[in-house]
Amino acid sequence: MKYMDEYRDAAASRRFARAIRRITTQPWTLMEVCGGQTHAIIRFGVDTLLPPEISLLHGPGCPVCVTPIHLIDAAIALAARPEVIFTSFGDMLRVPGSHTDLLAAKARGGDVRMVYSPLDAVRLAQANPEREVVFFAVGFETTAPANAMAVYQAAAQNVTNFSLLVSHVLVPPAIEAILSAADCRVNGFLAAGHVCAVVGYEAYFPLAEQYRVPFVVTGFEPLDILQGVYMLVRQLEQGRAEVENQYARCVRREGNLPAQALVQQVFQVVPRQWRGIGEIAQSGLGLRPEYAAYDAVQRFHLAADITPEATDCRSGDVLQGRLKPHQCPAFGSRCTPEHPLGATMVSSEGACAAYYRYRSLQAETLAGAP
Amino acid sequence: MTDINLSCPVPLADDDTVLLAHGSGGKAMHRLLESVFLPAFSNPALAAAHDGAALTIAGGRLAFTTDSYVVRPLFFPGGDIGTLAVNGTVNDLAMCGARPLYLSTGFILEEGLPLQTLRQVVASMQAAANAAHVSIVTGDTKVVDRGKADGLFINTAGIGVLEHNRTIAPQAIQPGDAVILSGDVGRHGMAIMAAREGLAFEGALQSDCAPVAEEVLRLLAAGVDVHCLRDLTRGGLASALVELASASAHGIHIQEDAIPVMDTVRGACEILGIDPLYVANEGRFVAFVQADSAALALTTLGAAARQIGTVRGGAPARVTLASAIGATRVLDMLTGDPLPRIC
């Protein structure tokens, strides 16, 4: 089976779209949490196949977007140090801090390098013993195991010139924050498939029960999303609030146990600042005290100031599903990928970037849509 | 005693790396010309050893173009900076509908570049020139200090002759024109990315770097009514179409599932979160032809070519793409460099 062909099949997509239309009898507001799902929806136009009663809200599942601005500033400051090789996934390089971004820091002479794996950063540290290698450890639960492995291996191999600048965030606390907001309009959630592949989906059962909201663990191809929507609408139409798994080819209820064990060994749950949203308790991961030597904040004595966001950036509202990107007054005018006001316009998983890339020229017609 | 760095001003006779002296116009430079450039690019014009080449060109209209090449790494699967430097300029001439004839080449060499590397690049250039039936008739060499030029940079300029009276340009594009794509897309950019980042994919990725002049001349000789040609380099197929929609002030509609992409390229793009429509190519072009010429164009170009869309008249001058699952989206110009996803 070739997943990309099978899960993007036009005929199958239309059948699912028809099936969703058949069972939908009233308006429902659904939220997909993961930025990767947002992009797939917009890129393939999945939302245009849904009946008008279904509206999709885009959630805060873009770790790049929610990394606090002071950490971006800290990253830029580290990159400017001559002894530092600052490594990161590509996405973080163009996210704006208070004044500039990492790519500009690179242009000004900072040694900023894009890597595809945190283990590459460890290898870089081994190859350059006279330099300090820092890796920007950004992500949800999905990337935590690889980052934990990097620290674990660095410790095992006695690599002392390597550290992580950590900005890990957890999904369930973010969902709970959205559900407990007074103006929450979300009827059901498409849960992030790859996060669940790592941590499983046990955490959603108490949320489903407490808030009477269904969850469907969903994948990333158009057919995954359509099937996920179908399963969610079916639950809502039947008055159920349960947790179901659409992405069964990839996700088990208990998740990936060895990965979880490694993460628990290296990281602990800490409070985290979410850019545009504020602090959410117990919503992040930080290095355990026994791995403090690998924590860039402690290693480089970085200040922990909270920097206020630019006032005209509405990322926070977009991330919580209160605003669609094209409804933001700065969208496409003062805020574009070339000169973004906030992270949601830059990151490949940011809702604003998705709308701009795939929909901007239709924004004038979308402006009237809910 | 202070540390004195003695450097003898007289260059060593047996150079195995490029030295600053090689760019100075003196004996070292002449040695470089005679031992590296002239034997590779041998032709009467170059042998005249004059400041410029005097050429006799039959026919009235000329096409003229230039491009500079700064690719990193210098050598990649499917080619090197030399093959790019020749084919890139040959293809720009072909996009005017011209028969490419003569190239100039300017080298900016970094002090310390191994001469063996230079010889390999030069040999590649001559091989590419032979394959494209062009001669490299004049050139220049400069050397800059270590650290100032990433190995080497090459500029080539090219002259070709227009053997027809057509206007082949964005302004000639008309509503109803068929958009023909000469082959599968995304190979070059992904091959470079894989080579640069040290990524190994199953089913190795090779650049599609090749001259397209012969294909274009066949199209014209067959009588296909060609309105516009564009080769798909940086920014990929999508950027070329967006530029042409804007330049011609017409809308263009294309079908995503008509665009051929090799499985290896598609897989590499999926893993890295890159859209193959925006990936660079070096041996592919789009042709806008009169609607009733489309079938002949496809037969002439062969099995790899496809009709991927049509031109819709007038405003809005956008490129719309019908996705594989049937929804339509608008294609925009690429922003910055494609950055891979993080999770």
mmCIF file of N, CA, C and O in Angstrom, chain B residues 92-124:
data_model
loop_
_atom_site.group_PDB
_atom_site.id
_atom_site.type_symbol
_atom_site.label_atom_id
_atom_site.label_comp_id
_atom_site.label_asym_id
_atom_site.label_seq_id
_atom_site.Cartn_x
_atom_site.Cartn_y
_atom_site.Cartn_z
ATOM 1 N N ASP B 92 18.373 28.863 -20.943
ATOM 2 C CA ASP B 92 17.770 30.196 -21.026
ATOM 3 C C ASP B 92 17.675 30.652 -22.475
ATOM 4 O O ASP B 92 16.699 31.287 -22.887
ATOM 5 N N LEU B 93 18.699 30.330 -23.275
ATOM 6 C CA LEU B 93 18.631 30.669 -24.699
ATOM 7 C C LEU B 93 17.521 29.874 -25.367
ATOM 8 O O LEU B 93 16.750 30.406 -26.175
ATOM 9 N N ALA B 94 17.417 28.602 -25.007
ATOM 10 C CA ALA B 94 16.370 27.762 -25.602
ATOM 11 C C ALA B 94 14.992 28.314 -25.269
ATOM 12 O O ALA B 94 14.069 28.217 -26.082
ATOM 13 N N MET B 95 14.829 28.915 -24.094
ATOM 14 C CA MET B 95 13.524 29.447 -23.694
ATOM 15 C C MET B 95 13.104 30.643 -24.538
ATOM 16 O O MET B 95 11.944 31.053 -24.547
ATOM 17 N N CYS B 96 14.081 31.226 -25.250
ATOM 18 C CA CYS B 96 13.734 32.291 -26.204
ATOM 19 C C CYS B 96 13.388 31.674 -27.543
ATOM 20 O O CYS B 96 13.054 32.384 -28.491
ATOM 21 N N GLY B 97 13.531 30.348 -27.651
ATOM 22 C CA GLY B 97 13.331 29.695 -28.929
ATOM 23 C C GLY B 97 14.573 29.776 -29.809
ATOM 24 O O GLY B 97 14.493 29.632 -31.029
ATOM 25 N N ALA B 98 15.738 30.003 -29.191
ATOM 26 C CA ALA B 98 16.974 30.181 -29.962
ATOM 27 C C ALA B 98 17.784 28.901 -30.027
ATOM 28 O O ALA B 98 17.684 28.040 -29.167
ATOM 29 N N ARG B 99 18.610 28.787 -31.060
ATOM 30 C CA ARG B 99 19.594 27.723 -31.140
ATOM 31 C C ARG B 99 20.849 28.249 -30.442
ATOM 32 O O ARG B 99 21.484 29.193 -30.934
ATOM 33 N N PRO B 100 21.246 27.664 -29.305
ATOM 34 C CA PRO B 100 22.413 28.185 -28.584
ATOM 35 C C PRO B 100 23.691 27.929 -29.380
ATOM 36 O O PRO B 100 23.845 26.871 -29.981
ATOM 37 N N LEU B 101 24.587 28.919 -29.404
ATOM 38 C CA LEU B 101 25.813 28.782 -30.183
ATOM 39 C C LEU B 101 27.078 28.961 -29.340
ATOM 40 O O LEU B 101 27.961 28.124 -29.345
ATOM 41 N N TYR B 102 27.199 30.098 -28.687
ATOM 42 C CA TYR B 102 28.459 30.434 -28.032
ATOM 43 C C TYR B 102 28.251 30.862 -26.593
ATOM 44 O O TYR B 102 27.302 31.572 -26.281
ATOM 45 N N LEU B 103 29.192 30.456 -25.749
ATOM 46 C CA LEU B 103 29.166 30.855 -24.341
ATOM 47 C C LEU B 103 30.451 31.568 -23.973
ATOM 48 O O LEU B 103 31.527 31.239 -24.488
ATOM 49 N N SER B 104 30.329 32.556 -23.070
ATOM 50 C CA SER B 104 31.524 33.076 -22.394
ATOM 51 C C SER B 104 31.483 32.502 -20.988
ATOM 52 O O SER B 104 30.432 32.092 -20.514
ATOM 53 N N THR B 105 32.639 32.471 -20.334
ATOM 54 C CA THR B 105 32.622 32.017 -18.952
ATOM 55 C C THR B 105 33.606 32.797 -18.091
ATOM 56 O O THR B 105 34.736 33.024 -18.493
ATOM 57 N N GLY B 106 33.126 33.240 -16.934
ATOM 58 C CA GLY B 106 33.982 33.950 -15.987
ATOM 59 C C GLY B 106 34.087 33.134 -14.714
ATOM 60 O O GLY B 106 33.077 32.658 -14.206
ATOM 61 N N PHE B 107 35.303 32.958 -14.237
ATOM 62 C CA PHE B 107 35.517 32.194 -13.011
ATOM 63 C C PHE B 107 35.978 33.114 -11.896
ATOM 64 O O PHE B 107 36.858 33.947 -12.099
ATOM 65 N N ILE B 108 35.401 32.950 -10.739
ATOM 66 C CA ILE B 108 35.950 33.579 -9.536
ATOM 67 C C ILE B 108 36.375 32.424 -8.648
ATOM 68 O O ILE B 108 35.551 31.629 -8.190
ATOM 69 N N LEU B 109 37.679 32.293 -8.464
ATOM 70 C CA LEU B 109 38.230 31.142 -7.758
ATOM 71 C C LEU B 109 38.677 31.559 -6.371
ATOM 72 O O LEU B 109 39.230 32.641 -6.186
ATOM 73 N N GLU B 110 38.459 30.686 -5.420
ATOM 74 C CA GLU B 110 38.928 30.964 -4.068
ATOM 75 C C GLU B 110 40.356 30.452 -3.927
ATOM 76 O O GLU B 110 40.665 29.322 -4.337
ATOM 77 N N GLU B 111 41.235 31.266 -3.392
ATOM 78 C CA GLU B 111 42.597 30.842 -3.090
ATOM 79 C C GLU B 111 42.519 29.558 -2.265
ATOM 80 O O GLU B 111 41.786 29.480 -1.282
ATOM 81 N N GLY B 112 43.306 28.538 -2.703
ATOM 82 C CA GLY B 112 43.291 27.284 -1.963
ATOM 83 C C GLY B 112 42.428 26.218 -2.589
ATOM 84 O O GLY B 112 42.462 25.057 -2.180
ATOM 85 N N LEU B 113 41.626 26.581 -3.606
ATOM 86 C CA LEU B 113 40.830 25.574 -4.309
ATOM 87 C C LEU B 113 41.785 24.580 -4.966
ATOM 88 O O LEU B 113 42.693 24.976 -5.685
ATOM 89 N N PRO B 114 41.603 23.276 -4.725
ATOM 90 C CA PRO B 114 42.501 22.310 -5.374
ATOM 91 C C PRO B 114 42.363 22.393 -6.891
ATOM 92 O O PRO B 114 41.254 22.441 -7.429
ATOM 93 N N LEU B 115 43.499 22.390 -7.585
ATOM 94 C CA LEU B 115 43.444 22.468 -9.045
ATOM 95 C C LEU B 115 42.730 21.261 -9.642
ATOM 96 O O LEU B 115 42.107 21.347 -10.689
ATOM 97 N N GLN B 116 42.817 20.136 -8.964
ATOM 98 C CA GLN B 116 42.135 18.944 -9.452
ATOM 99 C C GLN B 116 40.628 19.203 -9.510
ATOM 100 O O GLN B 116 39.950 18.779 -10.443
ATOM 101 N N THR B 117 40.098 19.909 -8.508
ATOM 102 C CA THR B 117 38.678 20.264 -8.508
ATOM 103 C C THR B 117 38.363 21.126 -9.714
ATOM 104 O O THR B 117 37.381 20.904 -10.431
ATOM 105 N N LEU B 118 39.221 22.116 -9.955
ATOM 106 C CA LEU B 118 38.997 23.015 -11.089
ATOM 107 C C LEU B 118 39.023 22.230 -12.400
ATOM 108 O O LEU B 118 38.183 22.423 -13.274
ATOM 109 N N ARG B 119 39.971 21.295 -12.513
ATOM 110 C CA ARG B 119 40.070 20.495 -13.749
ATOM 111 C C ARG B 119 38.801 19.683 -13.958
ATOM 112 O O ARG B 119 38.300 19.569 -15.081
ATOM 113 N N GLN B 120 38.262 19.125 -12.867
ATOM 114 C CA GLN B 120 37.028 18.318 -12.989
ATOM 115 C C GLN B 120 35.871 19.176 -13.462
ATOM 116 O O GLN B 120 35.078 18.774 -14.324
ATOM 117 N N VAL B 121 35.770 20.375 -12.877
ATOM 118 C CA VAL B 121 34.669 21.273 -13.246
ATOM 119 C C VAL B 121 34.791 21.678 -14.715
ATOM 120 O O VAL B 121 33.819 21.661 -15.473
ATOM 121 N N VAL B 122 35.994 22.011 -15.117
ATOM 122 C CA VAL B 122 36.235 22.433 -16.496
ATOM 123 C C VAL B 122 35.931 21.291 -17.464
ATOM 124 O O VAL B 122 35.335 21.494 -18.529
ATOM 125 N N ALA B 123 36.319 20.076 -17.090
ATOM 126 C CA ALA B 123 36.021 18.920 -17.943
ATOM 127 C C ALA B 123 34.508 18.720 -18.056
ATOM 128 O O ALA B 123 33.986 18.432 -19.143
ATOM 129 N N SER B 124 33.809 18.901 -16.955
ATOM 130 C CA SER B 124 32.345 18.806 -16.994
ATOM 131 C C SER B 124 31.758 19.839 -17.926
ATOM 132 O O SER B 124 30.813 19.565 -18.669
#
